[in-house]
């Protein structure tokens, strides 16, 4: 038996270290937290993605008393983009969240496993990595491709 080490790469930065496009997308994700419907968790998540055609698609979490019917912000944005622009890859995805007090989270919030799997499928579908921006008041994570969040992934291949 041998031990394997998996290496992932995540950059930690401040808003002013990002490009104008990255800052804009994060701002849209922050704004999208206000559209969240979270009467059960009171945890409001917003997502904004930038498509190859420069269209920005927003998403936010939508909760439901029948919990499996709940949809995360990331998936709502990805699925809406897929429905409206089925042949256009996603370049970048920004995610922000407000905690139960209504404040933006101090540290970045990471996508759930289901959202990660959808992101893997999306990257595989378009053969294009997605740049991921995770917002926190203290710092922002910049991740180049979902493989850096989920190094052992399940794909159709």
PDB file of N, CA and C in Angstrom, residues 46-152:
ATOM      1  N   UNK A  46     -25.992  33.762  -3.219  1.00  0.00           N
ATOM      2  CA  UNK A  46     -26.143  34.314  -4.556  1.00  0.00           C
ATOM      3  C   UNK A  46     -25.013  33.843  -5.445  1.00  0.00           C
ATOM      4  N   UNK A  47     -25.306  33.665  -6.706  1.00  0.00           N
ATOM      5  CA  UNK A  47     -24.301  33.256  -7.686  1.00  0.00           C
ATOM      6  C   UNK A  47     -24.455  34.108  -8.941  1.00  0.00           C
ATOM      7  N   UNK A  48     -23.340  34.335  -9.584  1.00  0.00           N
ATOM      8  CA  UNK A  48     -23.347  35.025 -10.876  1.00  0.00           C
ATOM      9  C   UNK A  48     -22.314  34.329 -11.738  1.00  0.00           C
ATOM     10  N   UNK A  49     -22.695  34.033 -12.957  1.00  0.00           N
ATOM     11  CA  UNK A  49     -21.723  33.410 -13.842  1.00  0.00           C
ATOM     12  C   UNK A  49     -21.585  34.210 -15.122  1.00  0.00           C
ATOM     13  N   UNK A  50     -20.399  34.159 -15.666  1.00  0.00           N
ATOM     14  CA  UNK A  50     -20.080  34.852 -16.908  1.00  0.00           C
ATOM     15  C   UNK A  50     -19.906  33.810 -17.989  1.00  0.00           C
ATOM     16  N   UNK A  51     -20.707  33.942 -19.047  1.00  0.00           N
ATOM     17  CA  UNK A  51     -20.632  33.015 -20.168  1.00  0.00           C
ATOM     18  C   UNK A  51     -19.595  33.498 -21.186  1.00  0.00           C
ATOM     19  N   UNK A  52     -19.189  32.611 -22.069  1.00  0.00           N
ATOM     20  CA  UNK A  52     -18.235  32.953 -23.139  1.00  0.00           C
ATOM     21  C   UNK A  52     -18.734  34.100 -24.014  1.00  0.00           C
ATOM     22  N   UNK A  53     -20.056  34.259 -24.119  1.00  0.00           N
ATOM     23  CA  UNK A  53     -20.621  35.338 -24.935  1.00  0.00           C
ATOM     24  C   UNK A  53     -20.791  36.633 -24.141  1.00  0.00           C
ATOM     25  N   UNK A  54     -20.188  36.689 -22.948  1.00  0.00           N
ATOM     26  CA  UNK A  54     -20.199  37.846 -22.042  1.00  0.00           C
ATOM     27  C   UNK A  54     -21.549  38.125 -21.385  1.00  0.00           C
ATOM     28  N   UNK A  55     -22.484  37.209 -21.461  1.00  0.00           N
ATOM     29  CA  UNK A  55     -23.748  37.329 -20.747  1.00  0.00           C
ATOM     30  C   UNK A  55     -23.498  36.943 -19.289  1.00  0.00           C
ATOM     31  N   UNK A  56     -24.091  37.693 -18.368  1.00  0.00           N
ATOM     32  CA  UNK A  56     -24.026  37.370 -16.949  1.00  0.00           C
ATOM     33  C   UNK A  56     -25.365  36.756 -16.545  1.00  0.00           C
ATOM     34  N   UNK A  57     -25.313  35.580 -15.957  1.00  0.00           N
ATOM     35  CA  UNK A  57     -26.513  34.874 -15.501  1.00  0.00           C
ATOM     36  C   UNK A  57     -26.479  34.818 -13.978  1.00  0.00           C
ATOM     37  N   UNK A  58     -27.563  35.225 -13.339  1.00  0.00           N
ATOM     38  CA  UNK A  58     -27.642  35.204 -11.882  1.00  0.00           C
ATOM     39  C   UNK A  58     -28.384  33.976 -11.384  1.00  0.00           C
ATOM     40  N   UNK A  59     -28.110  33.629 -10.139  1.00  0.00           N
ATOM     41  CA  UNK A  59     -28.821  32.552  -9.474  1.00  0.00           C
ATOM     42  C   UNK A  59     -28.834  32.820  -7.983  1.00  0.00           C
ATOM     43  N   UNK A  60     -29.786  32.224  -7.282  1.00  0.00           N
ATOM     44  CA  UNK A  60     -29.840  32.328  -5.827  1.00  0.00           C
ATOM     45  C   UNK A  60     -30.523  31.075  -5.299  1.00  0.00           C
ATOM     46  N   UNK A  61     -30.267  30.774  -4.030  1.00  0.00           N
ATOM     47  CA  UNK A  61     -30.873  29.573  -3.483  1.00  0.00           C
ATOM     48  C   UNK A  61     -32.369  29.755  -3.301  1.00  0.00           C
ATOM     49  N   UNK A  62     -33.099  28.672  -3.512  1.00  0.00           N
ATOM     50  CA  UNK A  62     -34.556  28.645  -3.416  1.00  0.00           C
ATOM     51  C   UNK A  62     -34.926  27.442  -2.552  1.00  0.00           C
ATOM     52  N   UNK A  63     -35.356  27.711  -1.318  1.00  0.00           N
ATOM     53  CA  UNK A  63     -35.688  26.628  -0.404  1.00  0.00           C
ATOM     54  C   UNK A  63     -37.151  26.217  -0.542  1.00  0.00           C
ATOM     55  N   UNK A  64     -37.441  25.044  -0.014  1.00  0.00           N
ATOM     56  CA  UNK A  64     -38.780  24.495  -0.079  1.00  0.00           C
ATOM     57  C   UNK A  64     -38.998  23.626   1.152  1.00  0.00           C
ATOM     58  N   UNK A  65     -40.221  23.590   1.663  1.00  0.00           N
ATOM     59  CA  UNK A  65     -40.525  22.752   2.821  1.00  0.00           C
ATOM     60  C   UNK A  65     -40.226  21.284   2.526  1.00  0.00           C
ATOM     61  N   UNK A  66     -40.405  20.868   1.287  1.00  0.00           N
ATOM     62  CA  UNK A  66     -39.982  19.537   0.851  1.00  0.00           C
ATOM     63  C   UNK A  66     -38.517  19.683   0.451  1.00  0.00           C
ATOM     64  N   UNK A  67     -37.622  19.428   1.406  1.00  0.00           N
ATOM     65  CA  UNK A  67     -36.214  19.779   1.253  1.00  0.00           C
ATOM     66  C   UNK A  67     -35.570  19.339  -0.071  1.00  0.00           C
ATOM     67  N   UNK A  68     -35.843  18.137  -0.594  1.00  0.00           N
ATOM     68  CA  UNK A  68     -35.196  17.774  -1.868  1.00  0.00           C
ATOM     69  C   UNK A  68     -35.555  18.692  -3.037  1.00  0.00           C
ATOM     70  N   UNK A  69     -36.623  19.471  -2.889  1.00  0.00           N
ATOM     71  CA  UNK A  69     -37.025  20.391  -3.954  1.00  0.00           C
ATOM     72  C   UNK A  69     -36.251  21.711  -3.887  1.00  0.00           C
ATOM     73  N   UNK A  70     -35.414  21.870  -2.879  1.00  0.00           N
ATOM     74  CA  UNK A  70     -34.592  23.074  -2.728  1.00  0.00           C
ATOM     75  C   UNK A  70     -33.515  23.097  -3.805  1.00  0.00           C
ATOM     76  N   UNK A  71     -33.146  24.302  -4.246  1.00  0.00           N
ATOM     77  CA  UNK A  71     -32.117  24.435  -5.278  1.00  0.00           C
ATOM     78  C   UNK A  71     -31.082  25.461  -4.839  1.00  0.00           C
ATOM     79  N   UNK A  72     -29.819  25.088  -4.954  1.00  0.00           N
ATOM     80  CA  UNK A  72     -28.711  25.981  -4.593  1.00  0.00           C
ATOM     81  C   UNK A  72     -28.541  27.084  -5.631  1.00  0.00           C
ATOM     82  N   UNK A  73     -27.900  28.167  -5.210  1.00  0.00           N
ATOM     83  CA  UNK A  73     -27.659  29.315  -6.091  1.00  0.00           C
ATOM     84  C   UNK A  73     -26.837  28.934  -7.314  1.00  0.00           C
ATOM     85  N   UNK A  74     -25.800  28.146  -7.106  1.00  0.00           N
ATOM     86  CA  UNK A  74     -24.916  27.771  -8.206  1.00  0.00           C
ATOM     87  C   UNK A  74     -25.661  27.007  -9.287  1.00  0.00           C
ATOM     88  N   UNK A  75     -26.440  26.022  -8.846  1.00  0.00           N
ATOM     89  CA  UNK A  75     -27.182  25.218  -9.819  1.00  0.00           C
ATOM     90  C   UNK A  75     -28.281  26.017 -10.483  1.00  0.00           C
ATOM     91  N   UNK A  76     -28.928  26.933  -9.750  1.00  0.00           N
ATOM     92  CA  UNK A  76     -29.975  27.726 -10.402  1.00  0.00           C
ATOM     93  C   UNK A  76     -29.377  28.581 -11.513  1.00  0.00           C
ATOM     94  N   UNK A  77     -28.179  29.125 -11.300  1.00  0.00           N
ATOM     95  CA  UNK A  77     -27.520  29.931 -12.337  1.00  0.00           C
ATOM     96  C   UNK A  77     -27.061  29.054 -13.503  1.00  0.00           C
ATOM     97  N   UNK A  78     -26.436  27.922 -13.191  1.00  0.00           N
ATOM     98  CA  UNK A  78     -25.926  27.032 -14.244  1.00  0.00           C
ATOM     99  C   UNK A  78     -27.069  26.484 -15.093  1.00  0.00           C
ATOM    100  N   UNK A  79     -28.149  26.048 -14.456  1.00  0.00           N
ATOM    101  CA  UNK A  79     -29.271  25.482 -15.203  1.00  0.00           C
ATOM    102  C   UNK A  79     -29.992  26.545 -16.026  1.00  0.00           C
ATOM    103  N   UNK A  80     -30.120  27.757 -15.481  1.00  0.00           N
ATOM    104  CA  UNK A  80     -30.748  28.842 -16.251  1.00  0.00           C
ATOM    105  C   UNK A  80     -29.907  29.180 -17.476  1.00  0.00           C
ATOM    106  N   UNK A  81     -28.593  29.224 -17.309  1.00  0.00           N
ATOM    107  CA  UNK A  81     -27.709  29.502 -18.447  1.00  0.00           C
ATOM    108  C   UNK A  81     -27.808  28.390 -19.487  1.00  0.00           C
ATOM    109  N   UNK A  82     -27.855  27.146 -19.021  1.00  0.00           N
ATOM    110  CA  UNK A  82     -27.970  26.018 -19.941  1.00  0.00           C
ATOM    111  C   UNK A  82     -29.277  26.034 -20.724  1.00  0.00           C
ATOM    112  N   UNK A  83     -30.343  26.504 -20.083  1.00  0.00           N
ATOM    113  CA  UNK A  83     -31.640  26.577 -20.758  1.00  0.00           C
ATOM    114  C   UNK A  83     -31.686  27.710 -21.779  1.00  0.00           C
ATOM    115  N   UNK A  84     -31.034  28.826 -21.466  1.00  0.00           N
ATOM    116  CA  UNK A  84     -31.087  29.986 -22.359  1.00  0.00           C
ATOM    117  C   UNK A  84     -29.966  30.014 -23.393  1.00  0.00           C
ATOM    118  N   UNK A  85     -28.809  29.469 -23.033  1.00  0.00           N
ATOM    119  CA  UNK A  85     -27.625  29.491 -23.912  1.00  0.00           C
ATOM    120  C   UNK A  85     -26.980  28.104 -23.911  1.00  0.00           C
ATOM    121  N   UNK A  86     -27.658  27.109 -24.485  1.00  0.00           N
ATOM    122  CA  UNK A  86     -27.221  25.722 -24.354  1.00  0.00           C
ATOM    123  C   UNK A  86     -25.862  25.401 -24.967  1.00  0.00           C
ATOM    124  N   UNK A  87     -25.374  26.216 -25.857  1.00  0.00           N
ATOM    125  CA  UNK A  87     -24.095  25.915 -26.505  1.00  0.00           C
ATOM    126  C   UNK A  87     -22.979  26.869 -26.114  1.00  0.00           C
ATOM    127  N   UNK A  88     -23.167  27.598 -25.020  1.00  0.00           N
ATOM    128  CA  UNK A  88     -22.191  28.604 -24.607  1.00  0.00           C
ATOM    129  C   UNK A  88     -21.538  28.178 -23.290  1.00  0.00           C
ATOM    130  N   UNK A  89     -20.225  27.989 -23.292  1.00  0.00           N
ATOM    131  CA  UNK A  89     -19.522  27.597 -22.058  1.00  0.00           C
ATOM    132  C   UNK A  89     -19.530  28.700 -21.000  1.00  0.00           C
ATOM    133  N   UNK A  90     -19.350  28.281 -19.773  1.00  0.00           N
ATOM    134  CA  UNK A  90     -19.222  29.201 -18.646  1.00  0.00           C
ATOM    135  C   UNK A  90     -17.743  29.506 -18.447  1.00  0.00           C
ATOM    136  N   UNK A  91     -17.408  30.792 -18.387  1.00  0.00           N
ATOM    137  CA  UNK A  91     -16.021  31.204 -18.132  1.00  0.00           C
ATOM    138  C   UNK A  91     -15.729  31.319 -16.642  1.00  0.00           C
ATOM    139  N   UNK A  92     -16.678  31.893 -15.910  1.00  0.00           N
ATOM    140  CA  UNK A  92     -16.399  32.216 -14.515  1.00  0.00           C
ATOM    141  C   UNK A  92     -17.685  32.150 -13.702  1.00  0.00           C
ATOM    142  N   UNK A  93     -17.558  31.723 -12.440  1.00  0.00           N
ATOM    143  CA  UNK A  93     -18.684  31.622 -11.526  1.00  0.00           C
ATOM    144  C   UNK A  93     -18.294  32.263 -10.202  1.00  0.00           C
ATOM    145  N   UNK A  94     -19.095  33.212  -9.717  1.00  0.00           N
ATOM    146  CA  UNK A  94     -18.867  33.876  -8.437  1.00  0.00           C
ATOM    147  C   UNK A  94     -19.974  33.496  -7.468  1.00  0.00           C
ATOM    148  N   UNK A  95     -19.607  33.275  -6.201  1.00  0.00           N
ATOM    149  CA  UNK A  95     -20.564  32.866  -5.178  1.00  0.00           C
ATOM    150  C   UNK A  95     -20.360  33.725  -3.933  1.00  0.00           C
ATOM    151  N   UNK A  96     -21.462  34.204  -3.365  1.00  0.00           N
ATOM    152  CA  UNK A  96     -21.435  34.970  -2.120  1.00  0.00           C
ATOM    153  C   UNK A  96     -22.602  34.508  -1.254  1.00  0.00           C
ATOM    154  N   UNK A  97     -22.495  34.754   0.051  1.00  0.00           N
ATOM    155  CA  UNK A  97     -23.567  34.328   0.956  1.00  0.00           C
ATOM    156  C   UNK A  97     -23.730  35.306   2.109  1.00  0.00           C
ATOM    157  N   UNK A  98     -24.952  35.344   2.617  1.00  0.00           N
ATOM    158  CA  UNK A  98     -25.273  36.093   3.833  1.00  0.00           C
ATOM    159  C   UNK A  98     -25.654  35.073   4.907  1.00  0.00           C
ATOM    160  N   UNK A  99     -25.127  35.270   6.098  1.00  0.00           N
ATOM    161  CA  UNK A  99     -25.424  34.340   7.185  1.00  0.00           C
ATOM    162  C   UNK A  99     -26.803  34.616   7.778  1.00  0.00           C
ATOM    163  N   UNK A 100     -27.131  33.903   8.836  1.00  0.00           N
ATOM    164  CA  UNK A 100     -28.471  34.013   9.426  1.00  0.00           C
ATOM    165  C   UNK A 100     -28.745  35.381  10.042  1.00  0.00           C
ATOM    166  N   UNK A 101     -27.699  36.208  10.232  1.00  0.00           N
ATOM    167  CA  UNK A 101     -27.905  37.573  10.730  1.00  0.00           C
ATOM    168  C   UNK A 101     -28.099  38.565   9.590  1.00  0.00           C
ATOM    169  N   UNK A 102     -27.946  38.097   8.338  1.00  0.00           N
ATOM    170  CA  UNK A 102     -28.090  38.970   7.175  1.00  0.00           C
ATOM    171  C   UNK A 102     -26.789  39.605   6.722  1.00  0.00           C
ATOM    172  N   UNK A 103     -25.701  39.314   7.414  1.00  0.00           N
ATOM    173  CA  UNK A 103     -24.396  39.859   7.049  1.00  0.00           C
ATOM    174  C   UNK A 103     -23.716  38.968   6.016  1.00  0.00           C
ATOM    175  N   UNK A 104     -22.956  39.582   5.120  1.00  0.00           N
ATOM    176  CA  UNK A 104     -22.138  38.779   4.208  1.00  0.00           C
ATOM    177  C   UNK A 104     -21.173  37.942   5.045  1.00  0.00           C
ATOM    178  N   UNK A 105     -20.965  36.702   4.622  1.00  0.00           N
ATOM    179  CA  UNK A 105     -20.109  35.816   5.408  1.00  0.00           C
ATOM    180  C   UNK A 105     -18.693  36.361   5.486  1.00  0.00           C
ATOM    181  N   UNK A 106     -18.077  36.139   6.631  1.00  0.00           N
ATOM    182  CA  UNK A 106     -16.720  36.618   6.854  1.00  0.00           C
ATOM    183  C   UNK A 106     -15.733  35.846   5.982  1.00  0.00           C
ATOM    184  N   UNK A 107     -15.936  34.552   5.875  1.00  0.00           N
ATOM    185  CA  UNK A 107     -15.068  33.694   5.069  1.00  0.00           C
ATOM    186  C   UNK A 107     -15.855  33.165   3.868  1.00  0.00           C
ATOM    187  N   UNK A 108     -15.153  32.777   2.813  1.00  0.00           N
ATOM    188  CA  UNK A 108     -15.832  32.249   1.624  1.00  0.00           C
ATOM    189  C   UNK A 108     -16.653  30.991   1.943  1.00  0.00           C
ATOM    190  N   UNK A 109     -17.751  30.852   1.227  1.00  0.00           N
ATOM    191  CA  UNK A 109     -18.602  29.670   1.335  1.00  0.00           C
ATOM    192  C   UNK A 109     -18.364  28.820   0.097  1.00  0.00           C
ATOM    193  N   UNK A 110     -18.145  27.548   0.326  1.00  0.00           N
ATOM    194  CA  UNK A 110     -17.814  26.622  -0.753  1.00  0.00           C
ATOM    195  C   UNK A 110     -19.067  25.897  -1.258  1.00  0.00           C
ATOM    196  N   UNK A 111     -19.118  25.559  -2.544  1.00  0.00           N
ATOM    197  CA  UNK A 111     -20.282  24.841  -3.084  1.00  0.00           C
ATOM    198  C   UNK A 111     -20.463  23.466  -2.450  1.00  0.00           C
ATOM    199  N   UNK A 112     -21.703  23.036  -2.349  1.00  0.00           N
ATOM    200  CA  UNK A 112     -22.000  21.696  -1.832  1.00  0.00           C
ATOM    201  C   UNK A 112     -21.548  20.640  -2.837  1.00  0.00           C
ATOM    202  N   UNK A 113     -21.578  19.403  -2.427  1.00  0.00           N
ATOM    203  CA  UNK A 113     -21.141  18.304  -3.295  1.00  0.00           C
ATOM    204  C   UNK A 113     -21.965  18.168  -4.558  1.00  0.00           C
ATOM    205  N   UNK A 114     -23.279  18.368  -4.452  1.00  0.00           N
ATOM    206  CA  UNK A 114     -24.133  18.272  -5.632  1.00  0.00           C
ATOM    207  C   UNK A 114     -23.775  19.362  -6.637  1.00  0.00           C
ATOM    208  N   UNK A 115     -23.570  20.577  -6.151  1.00  0.00           N
ATOM    209  CA  UNK A 115     -23.183  21.676  -7.052  1.00  0.00           C
ATOM    210  C   UNK A 115     -21.820  21.415  -7.678  1.00  0.00           C
ATOM    211  N   UNK A 116     -20.914  20.857  -6.903  1.00  0.00           N
ATOM    212  CA  UNK A 116     -19.584  20.520  -7.443  1.00  0.00           C
ATOM    213  C   UNK A 116     -19.718  19.508  -8.577  1.00  0.00           C
ATOM    214  N   UNK A 117     -20.586  18.511  -8.380  1.00  0.00           N
ATOM    215  CA  UNK A 117     -20.779  17.506  -9.422  1.00  0.00           C
ATOM    216  C   UNK A 117     -21.376  18.138 -10.679  1.00  0.00           C
ATOM    217  N   UNK A 118     -22.319  19.058 -10.515  1.00  0.00           N
ATOM    218  CA  UNK A 118     -22.898  19.754 -11.668  1.00  0.00           C
ATOM    219  C   UNK A 118     -21.825  20.581 -12.377  1.00  0.00           C
ATOM    220  N   UNK A 119     -20.942  21.199 -11.615  1.00  0.00           N
ATOM    221  CA  UNK A 119     -19.856  21.982 -12.210  1.00  0.00           C
ATOM    222  C   UNK A 119     -18.888  21.084 -12.973  1.00  0.00           C
ATOM    223  N   UNK A 120     -18.617  19.905 -12.437  1.00  0.00           N
ATOM    224  CA  UNK A 120     -17.760  18.940 -13.150  1.00  0.00           C
ATOM    225  C   UNK A 120     -18.402  18.552 -14.473  1.00  0.00           C
ATOM    226  N   UNK A 121     -19.688  18.256 -14.423  1.00  0.00           N
ATOM    227  CA  UNK A 121     -20.400  17.873 -15.651  1.00  0.00           C
ATOM    228  C   UNK A 121     -20.383  19.016 -16.660  1.00  0.00           C
ATOM    229  N   UNK A 122     -20.523  20.246 -16.183  1.00  0.00           N
ATOM    230  CA  UNK A 122     -20.525  21.415 -17.068  1.00  0.00           C
ATOM    231  C   UNK A 122     -19.159  21.608 -17.706  1.00  0.00           C
ATOM    232  N   UNK A 123     -18.100  21.493 -16.912  1.00  0.00           N
ATOM    233  CA  UNK A 123     -16.746  21.598 -17.480  1.00  0.00           C
ATOM    234  C   UNK A 123     -16.496  20.486 -18.499  1.00  0.00           C
ATOM    235  N   UNK A 124     -16.943  19.281 -18.180  1.00  0.00           N
ATOM    236  CA  UNK A 124     -16.759  18.141 -19.085  1.00  0.00           C
ATOM    237  C   UNK A 124     -17.546  18.359 -20.376  1.00  0.00           C
ATOM    238  N   UNK A 125     -18.764  18.818 -20.238  1.00  0.00           N
ATOM    239  CA  UNK A 125     -19.632  19.053 -21.405  1.00  0.00           C
ATOM    240  C   UNK A 125     -18.998  20.020 -22.398  1.00  0.00           C
ATOM    241  N   UNK A 126     -18.452  21.124 -21.872  1.00  0.00           N
ATOM    242  CA  UNK A 126     -17.909  22.160 -22.751  1.00  0.00           C
ATOM    243  C   UNK A 126     -16.399  22.065 -22.939  1.00  0.00           C
ATOM    244  N   UNK A 127     -15.762  21.127 -22.234  1.00  0.00           N
ATOM    245  CA  UNK A 127     -14.302  20.991 -22.289  1.00  0.00           C
ATOM    246  C   UNK A 127     -13.621  22.330 -21.987  1.00  0.00           C
ATOM    247  N   UNK A 128     -14.122  22.997 -20.939  1.00  0.00           N
ATOM    248  CA  UNK A 128     -13.651  24.326 -20.597  1.00  0.00           C
ATOM    249  C   UNK A 128     -13.685  24.489 -19.076  1.00  0.00           C
ATOM    250  N   UNK A 129     -12.530  24.752 -18.441  1.00  0.00           N
ATOM    251  CA  UNK A 129     -12.554  24.940 -16.991  1.00  0.00           C
ATOM    252  C   UNK A 129     -13.288  26.217 -16.603  1.00  0.00           C
ATOM    253  N   UNK A 130     -13.906  26.186 -15.453  1.00  0.00           N
ATOM    254  CA  UNK A 130     -14.632  27.346 -14.921  1.00  0.00           C
ATOM    255  C   UNK A 130     -13.784  27.980 -13.820  1.00  0.00           C
ATOM    256  N   UNK A 131     -13.536  29.260 -13.940  1.00  0.00           N
ATOM    257  CA  UNK A 131     -12.849  29.998 -12.873  1.00  0.00           C
ATOM    258  C   UNK A 131     -13.886  30.288 -11.793  1.00  0.00           C
ATOM    259  N   UNK A 132     -13.580  29.932 -10.551  1.00  0.00           N
ATOM    260  CA  UNK A 132     -14.529  30.033  -9.451  1.00  0.00           C
ATOM    261  C   UNK A 132     -14.039  31.085  -8.461  1.00  0.00           C
ATOM    262  N   UNK A 133     -14.935  32.009  -8.112  1.00  0.00           N
ATOM    263  CA  UNK A 133     -14.636  33.059  -7.146  1.00  0.00           C
ATOM    264  C   UNK A 133     -15.561  32.878  -5.950  1.00  0.00           C
ATOM    265  N   UNK A 134     -14.982  32.683  -4.774  1.00  0.00           N
ATOM    266  CA  UNK A 134     -15.770  32.497  -3.559  1.00  0.00           C
ATOM    267  C   UNK A 134     -15.536  33.690  -2.651  1.00  0.00           C
ATOM    268  N   UNK A 135     -16.593  34.453  -2.397  1.00  0.00           N
ATOM    269  CA  UNK A 135     -16.473  35.705  -1.650  1.00  0.00           C
ATOM    270  C   UNK A 135     -16.569  35.514  -0.142  1.00  0.00           C
ATOM    271  N   UNK A 136     -15.707  36.213   0.569  1.00  0.00           N
ATOM    272  CA  UNK A 136     -15.777  36.366   2.016  1.00  0.00           C
ATOM    273  C   UNK A 136     -15.320  37.776   2.336  1.00  0.00           C
ATOM    274  N   UNK A 137     -15.834  38.364   3.402  1.00  0.00           N
ATOM    275  CA  UNK A 137     -15.426  39.730   3.747  1.00  0.00           C
ATOM    276  C   UNK A 137     -13.933  39.813   4.059  1.00  0.00           C
ATOM    277  N   UNK A 138     -13.372  38.770   4.677  1.00  0.00           N
ATOM    278  CA  UNK A 138     -11.948  38.778   5.037  1.00  0.00           C
ATOM    279  C   UNK A 138     -11.048  38.541   3.826  1.00  0.00           C
ATOM    280  N   UNK A 139     -11.479  37.666   2.937  1.00  0.00           N
ATOM    281  CA  UNK A 139     -10.696  37.318   1.756  1.00  0.00           C
ATOM    282  C   UNK A 139     -11.583  36.609   0.744  1.00  0.00           C
ATOM    283  N   UNK A 140     -11.052  36.471  -0.456  1.00  0.00           N
ATOM    284  CA  UNK A 140     -11.747  35.825  -1.567  1.00  0.00           C
ATOM    285  C   UNK A 140     -10.873  34.675  -2.050  1.00  0.00           C
ATOM    286  N   UNK A 141     -11.487  33.546  -2.314  1.00  0.00           N
ATOM    287  CA  UNK A 141     -10.777  32.432  -2.936  1.00  0.00           C
ATOM    288  C   UNK A 141     -10.978  32.503  -4.444  1.00  0.00           C
ATOM    289  N   UNK A 142      -9.899  32.288  -5.179  1.00  0.00           N
ATOM    290  CA  UNK A 142      -9.949  32.195  -6.635  1.00  0.00           C
ATOM    291  C   UNK A 142      -9.456  30.798  -6.984  1.00  0.00           C
ATOM    292  N   UNK A 143     -10.279  30.065  -7.713  1.00  0.00           N
ATOM    293  CA  UNK A 143      -9.996  28.665  -8.015  1.00  0.00           C
ATOM    294  C   UNK A 143     -10.126  28.454  -9.515  1.00  0.00           C
ATOM    295  N   UNK A 144      -9.093  27.947 -10.118  1.00  0.00           N
ATOM    296  CA  UNK A 144      -9.113  27.698 -11.555  1.00  0.00           C
ATOM    297  C   UNK A 144      -9.522  26.262 -11.830  1.00  0.00           C
ATOM    298  N   UNK A 145     -10.814  26.066 -11.997  1.00  0.00           N
ATOM    299  CA  UNK A 145     -11.355  24.759 -12.347  1.00  0.00           C
ATOM    300  C   UNK A 145     -11.842  23.983 -11.138  1.00  0.00           C
ATOM    301  N   UNK A 146     -12.916  23.272 -11.325  1.00  0.00           N
ATOM    302  CA  UNK A 146     -13.548  22.511 -10.251  1.00  0.00           C
ATOM    303  C   UNK A 146     -12.649  21.386  -9.741  1.00  0.00           C
ATOM    304  N   UNK A 147     -11.693  20.932 -10.526  1.00  0.00           N
ATOM    305  CA  UNK A 147     -10.785  19.879 -10.061  1.00  0.00           C
ATOM    306  C   UNK A 147     -10.030  20.305  -8.804  1.00  0.00           C
ATOM    307  N   UNK A 148      -9.876  21.612  -8.610  1.00  0.00           N
ATOM    308  CA  UNK A 148      -9.200  22.099  -7.415  1.00  0.00           C
ATOM    309  C   UNK A 148     -10.113  22.113  -6.187  1.00  0.00           C
ATOM    310  N   UNK A 149     -11.396  21.892  -6.370  1.00  0.00           N
ATOM    311  CA  UNK A 149     -12.318  21.734  -5.249  1.00  0.00           C
ATOM    312  C   UNK A 149     -12.709  20.280  -5.059  1.00  0.00           C
ATOM    313  N   UNK A 150     -12.601  19.500  -6.115  1.00  0.00           N
ATOM    314  CA  UNK A 150     -13.027  18.114  -6.088  1.00  0.00           C
ATOM    315  C   UNK A 150     -12.069  17.280  -6.940  1.00  0.00           C
ATOM    316  N   UNK A 151     -10.860  17.041  -6.417  1.00  0.00           N
ATOM    317  CA  UNK A 151      -9.833  16.393  -7.238  1.00  0.00           C
ATOM    318  C   UNK A 151     -10.168  14.958  -7.687  1.00  0.00           C
ATOM    319  N   UNK A 152     -10.917  14.231  -6.906  1.00  0.00           N
ATOM    320  CA  UNK A 152     -11.355  12.893  -7.332  1.00  0.00           C
ATOM    321  C   UNK A 152     -12.822  13.014  -7.727  1.00  0.00           C
TER     322      UNK A 152
END
